[in-house]
Coordinates of C-alpha atoms and ligand atoms in Angstrom, one line a residue:
X14 CA -22.6 -19.3 12.7
X15 CA -18.8 -19.6 12.7
X16 CA -16.6 -19.4 9.6
X17 CA -14.5 -22.4 8.7
X18 CA -12.0 -20.4 6.5
X19 CA -10.5 -16.9 6.3
X20 CA -11.8 -16.5 2.7
X21 CA -14.9 -14.5 3.4
X22 CA -12.8 -12.1 5.5
X23 CA -10.2 -11.7 2.8
X24 CA -12.9 -11.1 0.3
X25 CA -14.7 -8.5 2.4
X26 CA -11.4 -6.8 3.2
X27 CA -10.6 -6.4 -0.5
X28 CA -14.1 -5.6 -1.6
X29 CA -14.8 -2.9 1.0
X30 CA -11.4 -1.3 1.2
X31 CA -10.0 -2.8 4.5
X32 CA -6.9 -4.7 3.3
X33 CA -5.2 -5.0 -0.1
X34 CA -2.3 -7.1 -1.2
X35 CA 0.8 -4.9 -1.3
X36 CA 2.2 -4.0 -4.8
X37 CA -0.8 -5.7 -6.4
X38 CA -0.3 -4.1 -9.9
X39 CA 3.1 -5.8 -10.0
X40 CA 1.7 -9.1 -9.1
X41 CA 1.9 -8.5 -5.4
X42 CA 4.6 -8.8 -2.8
X43 CA 4.3 -12.0 -0.8
X44 CA 3.0 -11.6 2.8
X45 CA 2.9 -7.8 2.7
X46 CA -0.4 -6.0 2.9
X47 CA -1.7 -2.5 2.6
X48 CA -4.5 -1.1 4.8
X49 CA -7.1 0.6 2.7
X50 CA -9.3 3.6 3.6
X51 CA -11.4 1.6 6.1
X52 CA -8.6 -0.7 7.2
X53 CA -6.5 2.2 8.3
X54 CA -9.4 3.6 10.4
X55 CA -10.0 0.2 12.0
X56 CA -6.4 -0.5 12.8
X57 CA -5.9 3.1 14.1
X58 CA -8.9 2.6 16.3
X59 CA -7.4 -0.7 17.6
X60 CA -4.1 1.1 18.4
X61 CA -6.0 4.0 20.0
X62 CA -8.0 1.7 22.2
X63 CA -4.8 0.0 23.3
X64 CA -3.0 3.3 24.0
X65 CA -6.0 4.6 25.9
X66 CA -6.1 1.6 28.2
X67 CA -2.3 1.3 28.6
X68 CA -1.2 4.9 28.8
X69 CA -4.0 7.4 29.0
X70 CA -6.0 5.7 31.7
X71 CA -3.0 4.8 33.9
X72 CA -0.5 6.7 36.1
X73 CA 2.1 4.0 36.1
X74 CA 2.7 3.6 32.4
X75 CA 4.2 6.2 30.0
X76 CA 4.6 6.1 26.2
X77 CA 7.5 6.0 23.9
X78 CA 8.3 6.0 20.1
X79 CA 11.8 4.7 19.5
X80 CA 13.4 4.4 16.1
X81 CA 13.3 1.2 14.0
X82 CA 17.0 1.3 13.3
X83 CA 19.1 0.8 16.4
X84 CA 22.8 0.4 17.3
X85 CA 23.7 -3.1 16.0
X86 CA 25.1 -4.1 19.4
X87 CA 21.5 -4.0 20.6
X88 CA 20.9 -7.3 18.8
X89 CA 24.1 -9.0 20.0
X90 CA 23.2 -8.1 23.6
X91 CA 19.5 -9.1 23.2
X92 CA 20.5 -12.5 21.9
X93 CA 18.7 -12.0 18.6
X94 CA 21.9 -12.3 16.5
X95 CA 22.7 -15.7 18.0
X96 CA 19.3 -17.0 19.0
X97 CA 16.5 -15.5 16.9
X98 CA 16.2 -18.2 14.3
X99 CA 13.6 -20.7 13.1
X100 CA 14.2 -24.4 12.3
X101 CA 14.0 -24.9 8.6
X102 CA 13.6 -28.0 6.5
X103 CA 13.4 -28.4 2.7
X104 CA 11.5 -31.1 0.8
X105 CA 14.0 -33.1 -1.2
X106 CA 11.4 -33.8 -3.9
X107 CA 9.4 -30.6 -4.5
X108 CA 12.0 -28.3 -2.9
X109 CA 9.3 -26.5 -0.9
X110 CA 10.6 -24.9 2.3
X111 CA 8.9 -25.5 5.7
X112 CA 9.2 -24.5 9.4
X113 CA 10.0 -27.7 11.2
X114 CA 8.2 -26.7 14.4
X115 CA 5.0 -26.0 12.4
X116 CA 5.1 -29.4 10.7
X117 CA 5.5 -31.1 14.0
X118 CA 2.5 -29.1 15.4
X119 CA 0.4 -30.3 12.4
X120 CA 1.4 -33.8 13.2
X121 CA 0.1 -33.3 16.7
X122 CA 3.6 -33.8 18.1
X123 CA 4.1 -31.3 20.9
X124 CA 4.2 -27.7 19.7
X125 CA 7.9 -27.5 20.3
X126 CA 10.7 -28.4 18.0
X127 CA 12.8 -31.5 18.5
X128 CA 15.3 -32.4 15.8
X129 CA 14.8 -36.1 16.4
X130 CA 11.2 -35.8 15.3
X131 CA 12.0 -34.4 11.8
X132 CA 12.3 -37.9 10.3
X133 CA 8.8 -38.7 11.4
X134 CA 7.4 -36.0 9.2
X135 CA 7.0 -35.8 5.4
X136 CA 6.4 -32.9 3.1
X137 CA 2.7 -32.0 3.5
X138 CA 2.5 -31.0 -0.2
X139 CA 4.0 -34.1 -2.0
X140 CA 4.9 -36.5 0.8
X141 CA 8.6 -36.2 -0.1
X142 CA 11.5 -36.7 2.4
X143 CA 12.7 -33.7 4.3
X144 CA 16.3 -32.4 4.7
X145 CA 17.9 -32.2 8.1
X146 CA 17.1 -29.1 10.1
X147 CA 19.0 -25.9 9.6
X148 CA 18.6 -22.7 11.7
X149 CA 17.6 -19.5 9.8
X150 CA 18.0 -16.0 11.4
X151 CA 14.9 -14.0 11.0
X152 CA 16.3 -10.5 11.2
X153 CA 16.3 -8.3 8.1
X154 CA 19.8 -6.9 7.5
X155 CA 20.6 -3.7 5.6
X156 CA 23.4 -1.2 5.5
X157 CA 23.7 2.3 7.0
X158 CA 25.7 4.9 5.0
X159 CA 27.1 4.7 1.5
X160 CA 29.3 1.6 1.8
X161 CA 27.9 -1.8 1.9
X162 CA 30.5 -3.4 4.3
X163 CA 30.4 -5.1 7.6
X164 CA 31.0 -1.9 9.5
X165 CA 27.7 -0.5 8.1
X166 CA 25.6 -3.6 8.8
X167 CA 22.4 -2.8 10.6
X168 CA 19.1 -4.6 11.3
X169 CA 15.4 -3.7 11.1
X170 CA 14.1 -4.4 14.6
X171 CA 12.4 -7.7 15.0
X172 CA 10.6 -6.6 18.2
X173 CA 9.8 -3.1 19.4
X174 CA 10.6 -3.7 23.1
X175 CA 14.4 -3.3 22.7
X176 CA 13.9 0.5 22.2
X177 CA 12.2 0.6 25.6
X178 CA 15.1 -1.1 27.4
X179 CA 17.6 1.2 25.8
X180 CA 15.6 4.2 27.0
X181 CA 15.1 2.8 30.6
X182 CA 17.4 5.4 32.2
X183 CA 16.1 8.2 30.0
X184 CA 12.5 7.5 31.1
X185 CA 13.4 7.1 34.8
X186 CA 15.4 10.4 34.8
X187 CA 13.1 12.5 32.7
X188 CA 9.8 11.3 34.2
X189 CA 10.9 10.8 37.8
X190 CA 9.5 7.3 37.7
X191 CA 9.7 4.9 40.6
X192 CA 9.2 1.1 40.3
X193 CA 6.9 -0.4 39.5
X194 CA 6.2 1.4 36.2
X195 CA 5.7 0.5 32.6
X196 CA 6.7 1.9 29.2
X197 CA 4.4 1.3 26.2
X198 CA 5.0 1.7 22.5
X199 CA 3.4 0.9 19.2
X200 CA 5.5 0.4 16.1
X201 CA 6.7 -1.6 13.1
X202 CA 8.7 -4.8 13.5
X203 CA 10.2 -6.9 10.8
X204 CA 10.9 -10.6 10.6
X205 CA 12.1 -12.6 7.6
X206 CA 9.5 -15.3 8.3
X207 CA 10.2 -18.6 6.5
X208 CA 6.6 -19.5 6.0
X209 CA 4.5 -16.4 6.2
X210 CA 0.8 -16.6 5.2
X211 CA -2.8 -16.9 6.2
X212 CA -3.4 -13.3 5.2
X213 CA -2.2 -10.8 7.8
X214 CA -1.8 -13.4 10.5
X215 CA 1.9 -13.9 9.7
X216 CA 3.7 -11.2 7.7
X217 CA 7.2 -10.0 7.3
X218 CA 6.4 -6.5 8.2
X219 CA 3.9 -6.0 11.1
X220 CA 3.1 -3.7 14.0
X221 CA 3.4 -4.5 17.6
X222 CA 1.8 -2.9 20.7
X223 CA 4.2 -3.7 23.5
X224 CA 4.4 -2.7 27.1
X225 CA 7.2 -3.4 29.5
X226 CA 6.5 -3.4 33.2
X227 CA 9.6 -2.9 35.4
X228 CA 9.3 -4.5 38.8
X229 CA 11.2 -5.9 41.8
X230 CA 12.1 -9.5 41.1
X231 CA 9.9 -10.9 43.9
X232 CA 6.8 -9.3 42.3
X233 CA 7.3 -11.1 39.0
X234 CA 4.9 -14.0 39.5
X235 CA 2.1 -11.9 40.9
X236 CA 2.5 -9.2 38.2
X237 CA 2.5 -11.8 35.4
X238 CA -0.9 -13.1 36.6
X239 CA -2.3 -9.6 36.7
X240 CA -1.2 -8.8 33.2
X241 CA -2.5 -12.1 31.8
X242 CA -6.0 -11.2 33.0
X243 CA -5.7 -7.5 32.0
X244 CA -4.9 -8.4 28.5
X245 CA -7.6 -10.9 28.1
X246 CA -10.1 -8.4 29.6
X247 CA -9.1 -5.8 27.0
X248 CA -10.1 -8.1 24.2
X249 CA -13.4 -9.1 25.9
X250 CA -14.2 -5.4 26.6
X251 CA -13.9 -4.7 22.9
X252 CA -16.3 -7.4 22.0
X253 CA -14.3 -10.5 21.3
X254 CA -16.4 -13.6 22.2
X255 CA -15.2 -15.4 25.3
X256 CA -15.3 -18.7 23.5
X257 CA -12.9 -17.4 20.8
X258 CA -10.1 -16.8 23.4
X259 CA -7.9 -19.1 25.4
X260 CA -4.6 -19.1 27.2
X261 CA -1.7 -21.3 26.4
X262 CA 1.3 -21.5 28.8
X263 CA 4.6 -22.2 27.1
X264 CA 6.4 -25.3 28.3
X265 CA 9.9 -24.9 29.7
X266 CA 11.8 -26.1 26.6
X267 CA 9.6 -24.0 24.3
X268 CA 10.5 -20.7 26.0
X269 CA 12.1 -17.9 23.9
X270 CA 15.8 -17.3 24.9
X271 CA 14.8 -14.3 27.1
X272 CA 11.8 -15.7 28.9
X273 CA 11.4 -17.2 32.4
X274 CA 7.7 -17.8 31.8
X275 CA 5.5 -17.1 28.8
X276 CA 1.9 -17.4 27.9
X277 CA 0.0 -16.9 24.6
X278 CA -3.5 -15.4 24.4
X279 CA -4.9 -17.4 21.5
X280 CA -7.8 -16.5 19.3
X281 CA -9.7 -19.0 17.2
X282 CA -9.0 -17.7 13.7
X283 CA -11.4 -19.1 11.1
X284 CA -9.8 -22.0 9.3
X285 CA -6.7 -21.8 11.4
X286 CA -8.0 -22.8 14.8
X287 CA -6.6 -21.3 18.0
X288 CA -3.4 -19.4 17.2
X289 CA -1.3 -16.8 19.1
X290 CA -2.9 -13.4 19.2
X291 CA -0.7 -11.9 21.9
X292 CA 1.8 -12.8 24.5
X293 CA 2.6 -12.1 28.2
X294 CA 6.2 -12.8 29.1
X295 CA 8.2 -12.8 32.3
X296 CA 11.6 -11.7 30.8
X297 CA 13.4 -11.7 34.2
X298 CA 16.4 -9.5 34.3
X299 CA 17.7 -10.8 30.9
X300 CA 17.3 -7.6 28.9
X301 CA 18.6 -5.0 31.3
X302 CA 21.5 -7.3 32.5
X303 CA 22.6 -7.9 28.9
X304 CA 22.4 -4.2 27.9
X305 CA 24.3 -3.3 31.0
X306 CA 27.0 -5.8 30.1
X307 CA 27.3 -4.7 26.5
X308 CA 26.9 -0.9 27.0
X309 CA 28.9 -0.6 30.2
X310 CA 26.1 1.6 31.6
X311 CA 24.7 0.9 35.1
X312 CA 21.1 -0.1 34.4
X313 CA 20.3 -1.1 38.0
X314 CA 17.6 0.6 40.0
X315 CA 18.1 2.1 43.5
X316 CA 15.2 2.1 45.8
X317 CA 15.4 5.5 47.5
X318 CA 13.5 4.3 50.6
X319 CA 15.2 1.0 51.3
X320 CA 18.6 1.7 49.7
X321 CA 18.3 -1.7 47.9
X322 CA 19.9 -1.7 44.4
X323 CA 18.9 -4.4 41.9
X324 CA 18.3 -5.1 38.2
X325 CA 14.5 -4.9 37.7
X326 CA 12.6 -7.8 36.3
X327 CA 10.3 -7.1 33.3
X328 CA 6.9 -8.5 32.6
X329 CA 6.1 -7.8 29.0
X330 CA 2.7 -7.7 27.2
X331 CA 3.1 -8.0 23.5
X332 CA 0.2 -7.7 21.1
X333 CA 0.2 -7.7 17.3
X334 CA -1.8 -4.8 15.9
X335 CA -2.4 -6.7 12.7
X336 CA -3.3 -10.0 14.4
X337 CA -5.7 -8.0 16.7
X338 CA -7.3 -6.2 13.7
X339 CA -7.8 -9.5 12.0
X340 CA -9.2 -11.1 15.1
X341 CA -11.7 -8.2 15.6
X342 CA -12.7 -8.4 11.9
X343 CA -13.2 -12.2 12.1
X344 CA -15.0 -12.1 15.4
X345 CA -17.4 -9.4 14.3
X346 CA -18.2 -11.0 10.9
X347 CA -21.7 -12.4 10.7
X348 CA -23.8 -13.5 7.7
X349 CA -27.5 -13.1 8.1
X350 CA -30.6 -13.6 6.1
X351 CA -31.4 -10.4 4.2
X352 CA -32.6 -7.6 6.6
X353 CA -32.6 -4.7 4.2
X354 CA -36.2 -5.1 3.2
X355 CA -35.5 -5.5 -0.5
X356 CA -38.2 -7.7 -2.1
X357 CA -35.7 -9.1 -4.7
X358 CA -33.2 -9.7 -1.9
X359 CA -35.2 -12.3 -0.1
X360 CA -33.1 -15.2 1.3
X361 CA -29.9 -13.6 0.1
X362 CA -27.1 -13.5 2.6
X363 CA -26.1 -10.2 4.0
X364 CA -23.0 -9.4 6.0
X365 CA -23.1 -7.5 9.2
X366 CA -19.9 -6.5 10.8
X367 CA -20.7 -6.3 14.5
X368 CA -17.6 -4.3 15.5
X369 CA -17.4 -2.6 18.9
X370 CA -18.4 1.0 18.4
X371 CA -14.9 2.2 19.5
X372 CA -13.4 0.2 16.6
X373 CA -15.9 0.8 13.8
X374 CA -14.1 2.7 11.0
X375 CA -17.1 4.9 10.3
X376 CA -19.3 5.9 13.2
X377 CA -22.2 7.4 11.3
X378 CA -23.3 7.4 7.7
X379 CA -25.4 10.2 6.2
X380 CA -28.0 9.3 3.7
X381 CA -30.3 11.6 1.9
X382 CA -33.5 9.8 0.9
X383 CA -33.3 11.3 -2.6
X384 CA -30.7 13.0 -4.6
X385 CA -32.8 16.1 -4.9
X386 CA -30.9 19.3 -4.1
X387 CA -32.7 20.4 -0.9
X388 CA -32.1 17.0 0.7
X389 CA -28.5 16.8 -0.4
X390 CA -27.8 20.2 1.1
X391 CA -29.6 19.5 4.4
X392 CA -27.8 16.1 4.7
X393 CA -24.4 17.8 4.2
X394 CA -25.3 20.4 6.8
X395 CA -26.3 17.7 9.3
X396 CA -23.1 15.7 8.6
X397 CA -21.1 18.9 9.2
X398 CA -22.4 19.1 12.7
X399 CA -20.7 15.8 13.8
X400 CA -17.8 15.2 11.4
X401 CA -15.3 17.0 13.5
X402 CA -15.8 14.5 16.3
X403 CA -16.6 11.3 14.4
X404 CA -15.5 9.6 11.1
X405 CA -18.6 9.9 8.9
X406 CA -19.5 8.9 5.4
X407 CA -22.0 10.4 2.9
X408 CA -23.8 8.1 0.5
X409 CA -26.5 9.0 -1.9
X410 CA -26.4 6.1 -4.4
X411 CA -28.8 3.2 -4.6
X412 CA -31.9 2.5 -2.7
X413 CA -32.0 3.2 1.1
X414 CA -32.0 -0.6 1.7
X415 CA -28.9 -1.1 -0.3
X416 CA -27.2 1.8 1.5
X417 CA -28.0 0.4 4.9
X418 CA -26.6 -2.9 3.7
X419 CA -23.4 -1.3 2.6
X420 CA -23.0 0.3 6.0
X421 CA -23.8 -2.9 7.9
X422 CA -21.1 -4.6 5.9
X423 CA -18.4 -2.2 7.1
X424 CA -19.7 -2.1 10.7
X425 CA -21.1 1.4 10.8
X426 CA -23.1 1.6 14.0
X427 CA -25.5 4.4 13.0
X428 CA -27.1 5.5 9.7
X429 CA -28.7 9.0 9.7
X430 CA -31.4 9.4 7.0
X431 CA -32.6 12.8 5.9
X432 CA -36.1 12.7 4.2
X433 CA -38.6 15.2 2.9
X434 CA -40.2 15.6 6.3
X435 CA -36.8 16.6 7.6
X436 CA -37.0 19.8 5.6
X437 CA -40.1 20.7 7.6
X438 CA -39.8 19.2 11.0
X439 CA -36.0 19.5 11.2
X440 CA -35.7 15.9 12.4
X441 CA -33.8 12.9 11.0
X442 CA -34.1 9.1 11.3
X443 CA -31.2 7.3 13.1
X444 CA -31.0 3.5 12.4
X445 CA -29.1 1.2 14.8
X446 CA -26.9 -1.4 13.0
X447 CA -27.6 -4.2 15.6
X448 CA -31.2 -3.7 16.6
X449 CA -32.3 -2.0 13.3
X450 CA -34.5 0.2 15.4
X451 CA -35.1 3.6 14.0
X452 CA -35.4 6.7 16.1
X453 CA -36.6 10.2 15.0
X454 CA -34.1 12.7 16.4
X455 CA -34.1 16.5 16.2
X456 CA -31.2 17.8 14.1
X457 CA -30.2 20.1 16.8
X458 CA -29.9 17.2 19.2
X459 CA -28.2 14.7 16.9
X460 CA -24.7 15.4 18.2
X461 CA -25.7 14.8 21.8
X462 CA -27.7 11.7 20.7
X463 CA -24.6 10.2 19.0
X464 CA -22.3 11.2 21.9
X465 CA -24.5 9.2 24.3
X466 CA -24.7 6.2 21.9
X467 CA -21.1 6.2 21.0
Ligands
GAP25 N1 8.7 -8.8 22.4 C1 8.2 -10.1 22.4 C2 7.8 -10.6 21.1 O1 8.0 -10.0 20.1 P1 6.5 -12.5 20.0 O2 5.6 -13.6 20.6 O3 7.6 -13.0 19.1 O4 7.1 -11.7 21.2 C3 4.6 -10.8 19.9 O5 5.6 -11.5 19.2 C4 3.3 -10.6 19.1 O6 3.7 -10.0 17.8 C5 2.6 -11.9 18.7 O7 1.8 -12.4 19.7 C6 1.9 -11.5 17.4 O8 0.7 -10.8 17.8 C7 2.8 -10.4 16.8 N2 3.6 -11.1 15.7 C8 4.8 -11.8 15.8 N3 5.2 -12.2 14.6 C9 4.3 -11.8 13.7 C10 4.2 -11.9 12.3 N4 5.2 -12.5 11.6 N5 3.1 -11.3 11.7 C11 2.2 -10.7 12.4 N6 2.3 -10.5 13.7 C12 3.3 -11.1 14.4

């Protein structure tokens, strides 16, 4: 069963502590979200899985954590001050503001903006006539130091990758890196989006997981193809259904100012259809050439074997941690007929979040069959044996069926039940979220059992 709207996900996210509206007690701050106790675990697991595959498991990529605030010339050089803007139109009647390129997409006109198309489109809310198109820069501006003048103007980074380019020489020199090699980083980015919305899909503050692969220019086409497949494989390996993913190549006149070629990996978000989840970009030598020009530093690479000196090309992979988290949530969400064995629960819908085990916020829940002291005590002792290695949860309220149901809803792969027999035979029952099979496991072997399963 596939969902036709994000509403059930938004509702589950709030109800079970994954994602909350930011500043809710003040009426909320539009398009900003807070990750709750389970959301932060899920998103951290997404970021950890990305870091493992990008940095830990590879010899050719190293990590970085650069600052959000950067020298303002960065954004002149990168082209963001002049070119990082969205086409904006206002409705003359209801005054609502829209992104012109999105309106044109809705009208099935090519997903690229053409000013001459704007007259063909009316306000989707009231049908009113739209204004001419204006460009709107998406960077958040603030001031550094005590005086709010032009000299103190500074920007919140709109993409994390610029910190990588500015550290190109530092990484080469400190890590003795030879081309080809990559630098990966995870961090916050900020964009003053004109039309944010659709929950965490488009927000003004978000996290990116970006990797820049520095290569000889003649390798660019080949490397682009390799990364395109690698990134898709990462999502599939973490359980995303093949049918929910597709590629979309950007057409020439749709390319960002830095890109020679670009491709989106799209996910079919409930109610939104296929939308960008991640990107793979051939940025050519744009970034290093521009930073060389504006900084006066030589950012060329000299091949020690051939003596050739050149400006490396960059193939970038750019994934949004928030969009990925939302995609994993939506893909894993399943409503099933009641499975908890409750008589009064017949024909009710239950939610099972079939998250990949690496991503599940809680790996095992510990459930005493009764609140009686000897069971509570033993359950806490059993939990203590694994909690150093895995995120666990203790739950003693409600029937065992209800507790299984609560854990299914948050995607916990294993429930460990301690019953009265456990006091005698020193064994516990382990229930599998997906198969619902139950295995009797010796307490002494529980850690090894979970290690194998997880
Ligand atoms: N460095 C290249 C770059 O930033 P992008 O296509 O503008 O490319 C990359 O952004 C990824 O960042 C997107 O695929 C998406 O996952 C995420 N992203 C971009 N804007 C976002 C927003 N407003 N809210 C949430 N995620 C966003």
